[in-house]
Amino acid sequence: MEKELSIKNHTDELIRVNQFIEEISEELGLDMELQMNLNLVIEEMVVNVISYAYPEGTEANIELKAESNGKELTFVLSDRGRKFDPTLSKSPDMNVNPAERNLGGMGIYIVKNIMNEVTYQRKHKIMTQIIKENGKTIIKTGQRIDTMNAGEFERDIEPALVDGGVDLEMDCSELEYMASSGLRVIQKTMRTVMQQRGQFKMTNVSPEIYKVLNMTGFTKFMKVEQRKD
């Protein structure tokens, strides 16, 4: 069994997360206690991402994947927000009166104690952020756009292209590497913005990436601002 769910980083998406767990529980014949425990754990982790992974006002995707081989059930929660390893989080002292403990940490403690194993991995450094301010949409890229993550990057920026006449800026202050697959995403973005009669520019571009953009003709047809050191 393998199922996937993609949601936005909004709390109203938790309904879809609960439905996702119910569908899996029914398919695998899980008892009610286990289903409730899974709901609790997955909701805690998703809420953690929604609440803390991105700056306020940033729109992003969160992916949840479930896999079962008949013996084990594994959930993989993926986001591209701030780095946070829950396995390193210090657990609250259960011997201290709850009224006297420091606030926070209970959700991750519950997750660690219900699940058989909790692991954390950081891959591909995508971390795309979308910020809307003063009628302008800013896409802040991660450190790399390559063959491994270009598809996810393209899906991440789709919400920024839904409005006609969009004024779009791609902030590349963190971007250190972009492969030809990334150039294709830029090309598609230019085409979409042009069709909507909007404006698109890239800012804080490194000298190395600017050289590639200039070599491939992008700088002739769009505004590209180099990074100021």
PDB file of C-alpha atoms in Angstrom:
ATOM      1  CA  MET A   1       0.000   0.000   0.000  1.00  0.00           C
ATOM      2  CA  GLU A   2       1.253   3.460  -0.894  1.00  0.00           C
ATOM      3  CA  LYS A   3      -0.688   6.713  -0.626  1.00  0.00           C
ATOM      4  CA  GLU A   4       0.264  10.383  -0.889  1.00  0.00           C
ATOM      5  CA  LEU A   5      -1.358  13.641   0.165  1.00  0.00           C
ATOM      6  CA  SER A   6      -0.297  17.194  -0.709  1.00  0.00           C
ATOM      7  CA  ILE A   7      -1.662  20.067   1.373  1.00  0.00           C
ATOM      8  CA  LYS A   8      -1.052  23.770   1.879  1.00  0.00           C
ATOM      9  CA  ASN A   9       0.419  25.127   5.123  1.00  0.00           C
ATOM     10  CA  HIS A  10      -2.998  26.139   6.523  1.00  0.00           C
ATOM     11  CA  THR A  11      -4.708  24.676   9.590  1.00  0.00           C
ATOM     12  CA  ASP A  12      -7.976  24.127   7.693  1.00  0.00           C
ATOM     13  CA  GLU A  13      -6.108  21.428   5.719  1.00  0.00           C
ATOM     14  CA  LEU A  14      -6.062  19.261   8.873  1.00  0.00           C
ATOM     15  CA  ILE A  15      -9.484  17.936   7.864  1.00  0.00           C
ATOM     16  CA  ARG A  16      -7.888  16.402   4.777  1.00  0.00           C
ATOM     17  CA  VAL A  17      -5.082  14.952   6.902  1.00  0.00           C
ATOM     18  CA  ASN A  18      -7.616  13.253   9.204  1.00  0.00           C
ATOM     19  CA  GLN A  19      -9.509  11.873   6.187  1.00  0.00           C
ATOM     20  CA  PHE A  20      -6.194  10.572   4.800  1.00  0.00           C
ATOM     21  CA  ILE A  21      -5.524   8.667   8.045  1.00  0.00           C
ATOM     22  CA  GLU A  22      -9.078   7.281   8.074  1.00  0.00           C
ATOM     23  CA  GLU A  23      -8.720   5.971   4.510  1.00  0.00           C
ATOM     24  CA  ILE A  24      -5.449   4.249   5.356  1.00  0.00           C
ATOM     25  CA  SER A  25      -6.890   2.765   8.547  1.00  0.00           C
ATOM     26  CA  GLU A  26      -9.879   1.349   6.685  1.00  0.00           C
ATOM     27  CA  GLU A  27      -7.722  -0.104   3.907  1.00  0.00           C
ATOM     28  CA  LEU A  28      -5.343  -1.775   6.377  1.00  0.00           C
ATOM     29  CA  GLY A  29      -8.046  -2.782   8.867  1.00  0.00           C
ATOM     30  CA  LEU A  30      -6.473  -0.880  11.780  1.00  0.00           C
ATOM     31  CA  ASP A  31      -8.323  -0.808  15.089  1.00  0.00           C
ATOM     32  CA  MET A  32      -9.796   2.433  16.433  1.00  0.00           C
ATOM     33  CA  GLU A  33      -7.127   2.932  19.107  1.00  0.00           C
ATOM     34  CA  LEU A  34      -4.314   2.778  16.567  1.00  0.00           C
ATOM     35  CA  GLN A  35      -6.208   5.062  14.192  1.00  0.00           C
ATOM     36  CA  MET A  36      -6.681   7.640  16.954  1.00  0.00           C
ATOM     37  CA  ASN A  37      -2.988   7.440  17.857  1.00  0.00           C
ATOM     38  CA  LEU A  38      -1.994   7.954  14.219  1.00  0.00           C
ATOM     39  CA  ASN A  39      -4.361  10.925  13.936  1.00  0.00           C
ATOM     40  CA  LEU A  40      -2.808  12.448  17.032  1.00  0.00           C
ATOM     41  CA  VAL A  41       0.791  11.933  15.914  1.00  0.00           C
ATOM     42  CA  ILE A  42       0.402  13.065  12.298  1.00  0.00           C
ATOM     43  CA  GLU A  43      -1.676  16.100  13.290  1.00  0.00           C
ATOM     44  CA  GLU A  44       0.979  17.128  15.828  1.00  0.00           C
ATOM     45  CA  MET A  45       3.731  16.955  13.199  1.00  0.00           C
ATOM     46  CA  VAL A  46       1.719  18.744  10.502  1.00  0.00           C
ATOM     47  CA  VAL A  47       0.698  21.523  12.906  1.00  0.00           C
ATOM     48  CA  ASN A  48       4.358  21.916  13.871  1.00  0.00           C
ATOM     49  CA  VAL A  49       5.276  22.491  10.213  1.00  0.00           C
ATOM     50  CA  ILE A  50       2.358  24.869   9.636  1.00  0.00           C
ATOM     51  CA  SER A  51       3.156  26.891  12.752  1.00  0.00           C
ATOM     52  CA  TYR A  52       6.940  27.134  12.641  1.00  0.00           C
ATOM     53  CA  ALA A  53       8.477  26.076   9.311  1.00  0.00           C
ATOM     54  CA  TYR A  54       7.735  29.234   7.327  1.00  0.00           C
ATOM     55  CA  PRO A  55       7.642  32.996   7.909  1.00  0.00           C
ATOM     56  CA  GLU A  56       4.174  34.451   8.427  1.00  0.00           C
ATOM     57  CA  GLY A  57       2.363  34.988   5.135  1.00  0.00           C
ATOM     58  CA  THR A  58       4.402  32.394   3.248  1.00  0.00           C
ATOM     59  CA  GLU A  59       2.410  29.908   1.146  1.00  0.00           C
ATOM     60  CA  ALA A  60       3.976  26.462   0.757  1.00  0.00           C
ATOM     61  CA  ASN A  61       3.200  22.813   0.111  1.00  0.00           C
ATOM     62  CA  ILE A  62       3.470  19.986   2.628  1.00  0.00           C
ATOM     63  CA  GLU A  63       3.614  16.378   1.436  1.00  0.00           C
ATOM     64  CA  LEU A  64       2.513  13.368   3.456  1.00  0.00           C
ATOM     65  CA  LYS A  65       3.266   9.845   2.240  1.00  0.00           C
ATOM     66  CA  ALA A  66       2.194   6.536   3.777  1.00  0.00           C
ATOM     67  CA  GLU A  67       3.683   3.137   2.898  1.00  0.00           C
ATOM     68  CA  SER A  68       2.918  -0.341   4.228  1.00  0.00           C
ATOM     69  CA  ASN A  69       4.509  -3.688   3.371  1.00  0.00           C
ATOM     70  CA  GLY A  70       2.024  -5.643   5.474  1.00  0.00           C
ATOM     71  CA  LYS A  71       4.320  -5.664   8.500  1.00  0.00           C
ATOM     72  CA  GLU A  72       5.264  -2.011   8.971  1.00  0.00           C
ATOM     73  CA  LEU A  73       3.435   1.258   8.353  1.00  0.00           C
ATOM     74  CA  THR A  74       5.678   4.237   7.596  1.00  0.00           C
ATOM     75  CA  PHE A  75       4.732   7.911   7.262  1.00  0.00           C
ATOM     76  CA  VAL A  76       6.995  10.469   5.576  1.00  0.00           C
ATOM     77  CA  LEU A  77       6.223  14.160   6.142  1.00  0.00           C
ATOM     78  CA  SER A  78       8.103  16.525   3.804  1.00  0.00           C
ATOM     79  CA  ASP A  79       8.365  20.293   3.792  1.00  0.00           C
ATOM     80  CA  ARG A  80      10.824  22.908   2.524  1.00  0.00           C
ATOM     81  CA  GLY A  81      10.815  25.237   5.501  1.00  0.00           C
ATOM     82  CA  ARG A  82      13.265  26.028   8.250  1.00  0.00           C
ATOM     83  CA  LYS A  83      15.538  23.254   9.432  1.00  0.00           C
ATOM     84  CA  PHE A  84      14.216  21.531  12.564  1.00  0.00           C
ATOM     85  CA  ASP A  85      15.140  18.046  13.770  1.00  0.00           C
ATOM     86  CA  PRO A  86      12.443  16.818  16.209  1.00  0.00           C
ATOM     87  CA  THR A  87      14.603  13.894  17.269  1.00  0.00           C
ATOM     88  CA  LEU A  88      16.973  16.365  18.966  1.00  0.00           C
ATOM     89  CA  SER A  89      14.219  18.111  20.873  1.00  0.00           C
ATOM     90  CA  LYS A  90      14.595  17.868  24.653  1.00  0.00           C
ATOM     91  CA  SER A  91      11.650  16.104  26.294  1.00  0.00           C
ATOM     92  CA  PRO A  92       9.758  17.775  29.147  1.00  0.00           C
ATOM     93  CA  ASP A  93      10.451  16.432  32.632  1.00  0.00           C
ATOM     94  CA  MET A  94       7.365  14.366  33.488  1.00  0.00           C
ATOM     95  CA  ASN A  95       8.326  14.404  37.156  1.00  0.00           C
ATOM     96  CA  VAL A  96       7.747  18.154  37.346  1.00  0.00           C
ATOM     97  CA  ASN A  97       4.267  19.463  38.096  1.00  0.00           C
ATOM     98  CA  PRO A  98       2.687  20.483  34.734  1.00  0.00           C
ATOM     99  CA  ALA A  99       1.802  23.874  36.233  1.00  0.00           C
ATOM    100  CA  GLU A 100       5.521  24.475  36.870  1.00  0.00           C
ATOM    101  CA  ARG A 101       7.015  23.096  33.622  1.00  0.00           C
ATOM    102  CA  ASN A 102       8.219  25.249  30.743  1.00  0.00           C
ATOM    103  CA  LEU A 103       5.540  25.531  28.064  1.00  0.00           C
ATOM    104  CA  GLY A 104       5.932  23.593  24.825  1.00  0.00           C
ATOM    105  CA  GLY A 105       7.499  20.320  23.790  1.00  0.00           C
ATOM    106  CA  MET A 106       4.505  18.116  24.606  1.00  0.00           C
ATOM    107  CA  GLY A 107       3.543  17.437  20.992  1.00  0.00           C
ATOM    108  CA  ILE A 108       6.943  16.068  19.980  1.00  0.00           C
ATOM    109  CA  TYR A 109       7.119  14.095  23.241  1.00  0.00           C
ATOM    110  CA  ILE A 110       3.797  12.434  22.353  1.00  0.00           C
ATOM    111  CA  VAL A 111       5.029  11.643  18.831  1.00  0.00           C
ATOM    112  CA  LYS A 112       8.236  10.019  20.117  1.00  0.00           C
ATOM    113  CA  ASN A 113       6.362   7.895  22.636  1.00  0.00           C
ATOM    114  CA  ILE A 114       3.607   6.661  20.304  1.00  0.00           C
ATOM    115  CA  MET A 115       5.654   5.870  17.193  1.00  0.00           C
ATOM    116  CA  ASN A 116       8.120   2.982  17.103  1.00  0.00           C
ATOM    117  CA  GLU A 117      10.734   5.144  15.383  1.00  0.00           C
ATOM    118  CA  VAL A 118      11.076   8.819  14.429  1.00  0.00           C
ATOM    119  CA  THR A 119      13.865   9.921  12.051  1.00  0.00           C
ATOM    120  CA  TYR A 120      14.744  13.186  10.318  1.00  0.00           C
ATOM    121  CA  GLN A 121      16.475  13.845   6.993  1.00  0.00           C
ATOM    122  CA  ARG A 122      17.288  17.051   5.137  1.00  0.00           C
ATOM    123  CA  LYS A 123      17.518  16.700   1.344  1.00  0.00           C
ATOM    124  CA  HIS A 124      18.215  18.838  -1.731  1.00  0.00           C
ATOM    125  CA  LYS A 125      17.929  22.197   0.124  1.00  0.00           C
ATOM    126  CA  ILE A 126      14.823  23.307  -1.791  1.00  0.00           C
ATOM    127  CA  MET A 127      13.173  25.552   0.826  1.00  0.00           C
ATOM    128  CA  THR A 128      11.072  27.693  -1.536  1.00  0.00           C
ATOM    129  CA  GLN A 129       9.197  30.536   0.149  1.00  0.00           C
ATOM    130  CA  ILE A 130       6.444  32.712  -1.325  1.00  0.00           C
ATOM    131  CA  ILE A 131       5.816  36.107   0.244  1.00  0.00           C
ATOM    132  CA  LYS A 132       3.148  38.571  -0.846  1.00  0.00           C
ATOM    133  CA  GLU A 133       3.591  42.217   0.098  1.00  0.00           C
ATOM    134  CA  ASN A 134       2.393  45.556  -1.305  1.00  0.00           C
ATOM    135  CA  GLY A 135       0.819  43.924  -4.354  1.00  0.00           C
ATOM    136  CA  LYS A 136       4.045  42.132  -5.258  1.00  0.00           C
ATOM    137  CA  THR A 137       4.846  38.420  -4.978  1.00  0.00           C
ATOM    138  CA  ILE A 138       8.371  37.412  -3.955  1.00  0.00           C
ATOM    139  CA  ILE A 139       9.670  33.873  -4.481  1.00  0.00           C
ATOM    140  CA  LYS A 140      12.673  33.143  -2.266  1.00  0.00           C
ATOM    141  CA  THR A 141      14.613  30.168  -3.571  1.00  0.00           C
ATOM    142  CA  GLY A 142      16.709  27.667  -1.663  1.00  0.00           C
ATOM    143  CA  GLN A 143      20.389  26.930  -2.317  1.00  0.00           C
ATOM    144  CA  ARG A 144      19.958  24.649  -5.339  1.00  0.00           C
ATOM    145  CA  ILE A 145      17.602  24.124  -8.264  1.00  0.00           C
ATOM    146  CA  ASP A 146      18.714  20.935  -9.944  1.00  0.00           C
ATOM    147  CA  THR A 147      17.369  17.837 -11.654  1.00  0.00           C
ATOM    148  CA  MET A 148      16.392  16.303  -8.310  1.00  0.00           C
ATOM    149  CA  ASN A 149      14.214  19.172  -7.089  1.00  0.00           C
ATOM    150  CA  ALA A 150      13.242  21.265 -10.147  1.00  0.00           C
ATOM    151  CA  GLY A 151       9.837  19.559 -10.364  1.00  0.00           C
ATOM    152  CA  GLU A 152       9.096  20.311  -6.718  1.00  0.00           C
ATOM    153  CA  PHE A 153      10.293  23.899  -7.188  1.00  0.00           C
ATOM    154  CA  GLU A 154       7.918  24.316 -10.121  1.00  0.00           C
ATOM    155  CA  ARG A 155       4.995  22.987  -8.065  1.00  0.00           C
ATOM    156  CA  ASP A 156       5.950  25.224  -5.146  1.00  0.00           C
ATOM    157  CA  ILE A 157       5.752  28.424  -7.190  1.00  0.00           C
ATOM    158  CA  GLU A 158       2.450  27.575  -8.898  1.00  0.00           C
ATOM    159  CA  PRO A 159       0.419  29.482  -6.240  1.00  0.00           C
ATOM    160  CA  ALA A 160       2.350  32.652  -7.157  1.00  0.00           C
ATOM    161  CA  LEU A 161       1.187  32.412 -10.790  1.00  0.00           C
ATOM    162  CA  VAL A 162      -2.558  32.056 -10.322  1.00  0.00           C
ATOM    163  CA  ASP A 163      -3.398  35.775 -10.398  1.00  0.00           C
ATOM    164  CA  GLY A 164      -3.505  37.643 -13.697  1.00  0.00           C
ATOM    165  CA  GLY A 165      -1.104  40.548 -14.060  1.00  0.00           C
ATOM    166  CA  VAL A 166       1.163  39.210 -11.341  1.00  0.00           C
ATOM    167  CA  ASP A 167       4.187  41.318 -10.365  1.00  0.00           C
ATOM    168  CA  LEU A 168       6.711  38.580  -9.604  1.00  0.00           C
ATOM    169  CA  GLU A 169      10.222  38.774  -8.155  1.00  0.00           C
ATOM    170  CA  MET A 170      12.486  35.764  -7.691  1.00  0.00           C
ATOM    171  CA  ASP A 171      14.898  36.488  -4.840  1.00  0.00           C
ATOM    172  CA  CYS A 172      18.022  34.364  -5.441  1.00  0.00           C
ATOM    173  CA  SER A 173      20.031  35.552  -2.433  1.00  0.00           C
ATOM    174  CA  GLU A 174      20.376  31.932  -1.213  1.00  0.00           C
ATOM    175  CA  LEU A 175      20.699  30.314  -4.645  1.00  0.00           C
ATOM    176  CA  GLU A 176      24.191  28.946  -5.347  1.00  0.00           C
ATOM    177  CA  TYR A 177      23.531  26.427  -8.129  1.00  0.00           C
ATOM    178  CA  MET A 178      20.996  26.117 -10.953  1.00  0.00           C
ATOM    179  CA  ALA A 179      21.007  23.361 -13.579  1.00  0.00           C
ATOM    180  CA  SER A 180      19.340  23.465 -17.006  1.00  0.00           C
ATOM    181  CA  SER A 181      16.242  21.937 -15.397  1.00  0.00           C
ATOM    182  CA  GLY A 182      16.003  25.107 -13.310  1.00  0.00           C
ATOM    183  CA  LEU A 183      16.340  27.247 -16.441  1.00  0.00           C
ATOM    184  CA  ARG A 184      13.342  25.418 -17.910  1.00  0.00           C
ATOM    185  CA  VAL A 185      11.270  26.359 -14.842  1.00  0.00           C
ATOM    186  CA  ILE A 186      12.384  30.004 -15.245  1.00  0.00           C
ATOM    187  CA  GLN A 187      11.436  29.844 -18.930  1.00  0.00           C
ATOM    188  CA  LYS A 188       7.959  28.511 -18.128  1.00  0.00           C
ATOM    189  CA  THR A 189       7.518  31.156 -15.443  1.00  0.00           C
ATOM    190  CA  MET A 190       8.481  33.929 -17.886  1.00  0.00           C
ATOM    191  CA  ARG A 191       5.971  32.612 -20.407  1.00  0.00           C
ATOM    192  CA  THR A 192       3.143  32.446 -17.849  1.00  0.00           C
ATOM    193  CA  VAL A 193       3.816  35.938 -16.497  1.00  0.00           C
ATOM    194  CA  MET A 194       4.052  37.345 -20.034  1.00  0.00           C
ATOM    195  CA  GLN A 195       0.695  35.781 -20.962  1.00  0.00           C
ATOM    196  CA  GLN A 196      -0.824  37.410 -17.873  1.00  0.00           C
ATOM    197  CA  ARG A 197       0.767  40.736 -18.841  1.00  0.00           C
ATOM    198  CA  GLY A 198       2.670  40.853 -15.599  1.00  0.00           C
ATOM    199  CA  GLN A 199       6.295  41.589 -14.748  1.00  0.00           C
ATOM    200  CA  PHE A 200       8.984  39.133 -13.738  1.00  0.00           C
ATOM    201  CA  LYS A 201      12.518  39.776 -12.518  1.00  0.00           C
ATOM    202  CA  MET A 202      15.309  37.930 -10.737  1.00  0.00           C
ATOM    203  CA  THR A 203      17.232  39.677  -7.952  1.00  0.00           C
ATOM    204  CA  ASN A 204      20.342  38.950  -5.862  1.00  0.00           C
ATOM    205  CA  VAL A 205      21.694  36.607  -8.527  1.00  0.00           C
ATOM    206  CA  SER A 206      25.213  35.249  -7.980  1.00  0.00           C
ATOM    207  CA  PRO A 207      27.879  36.041 -10.640  1.00  0.00           C
ATOM    208  CA  GLU A 208      28.061  32.370 -11.627  1.00  0.00           C
ATOM    209  CA  ILE A 209      24.307  32.045 -12.232  1.00  0.00           C
ATOM    210  CA  TYR A 210      24.174  35.453 -13.923  1.00  0.00           C
ATOM    211  CA  LYS A 211      26.813  34.213 -16.362  1.00  0.00           C
ATOM    212  CA  VAL A 212      24.629  31.220 -17.256  1.00  0.00           C
ATOM    213  CA  LEU A 213      21.522  33.404 -17.634  1.00  0.00           C
ATOM    214  CA  ASN A 214      23.461  35.789 -19.860  1.00  0.00           C
ATOM    215  CA  MET A 215      24.922  32.928 -21.930  1.00  0.00           C
ATOM    216  CA  THR A 216      21.445  31.485 -22.584  1.00  0.00           C
ATOM    217  CA  GLY A 217      19.877  34.846 -23.513  1.00  0.00           C
ATOM    218  CA  PHE A 218      17.638  35.343 -20.473  1.00  0.00           C
ATOM    219  CA  THR A 219      19.197  38.693 -19.570  1.00  0.00           C
ATOM    220  CA  LYS A 220      18.135  40.154 -22.945  1.00  0.00           C
ATOM    221  CA  PHE A 221      14.447  39.666 -22.258  1.00  0.00           C
ATOM    222  CA  MET A 222      14.029  39.994 -18.482  1.00  0.00           C
ATOM    223  CA  LYS A 223      15.456  42.087 -15.676  1.00  0.00           C
ATOM    224  CA  VAL A 224      18.222  40.281 -13.803  1.00  0.00           C
ATOM    225  CA  GLU A 225      19.910  42.048 -10.880  1.00  0.00           C
ATOM    226  CA  GLN A 226      23.228  40.712  -9.641  1.00  0.00           C
ATOM    227  CA  ARG A 227      23.983  40.140  -5.974  1.00  0.00           C
ATOM    228  CA  LYS A 228      25.704  43.003  -4.178  1.00  0.00           C
ATOM    229  CA  ASP A 229      28.542  41.759  -1.972  1.00  0.00           C
TER     230      ASP A 229
END
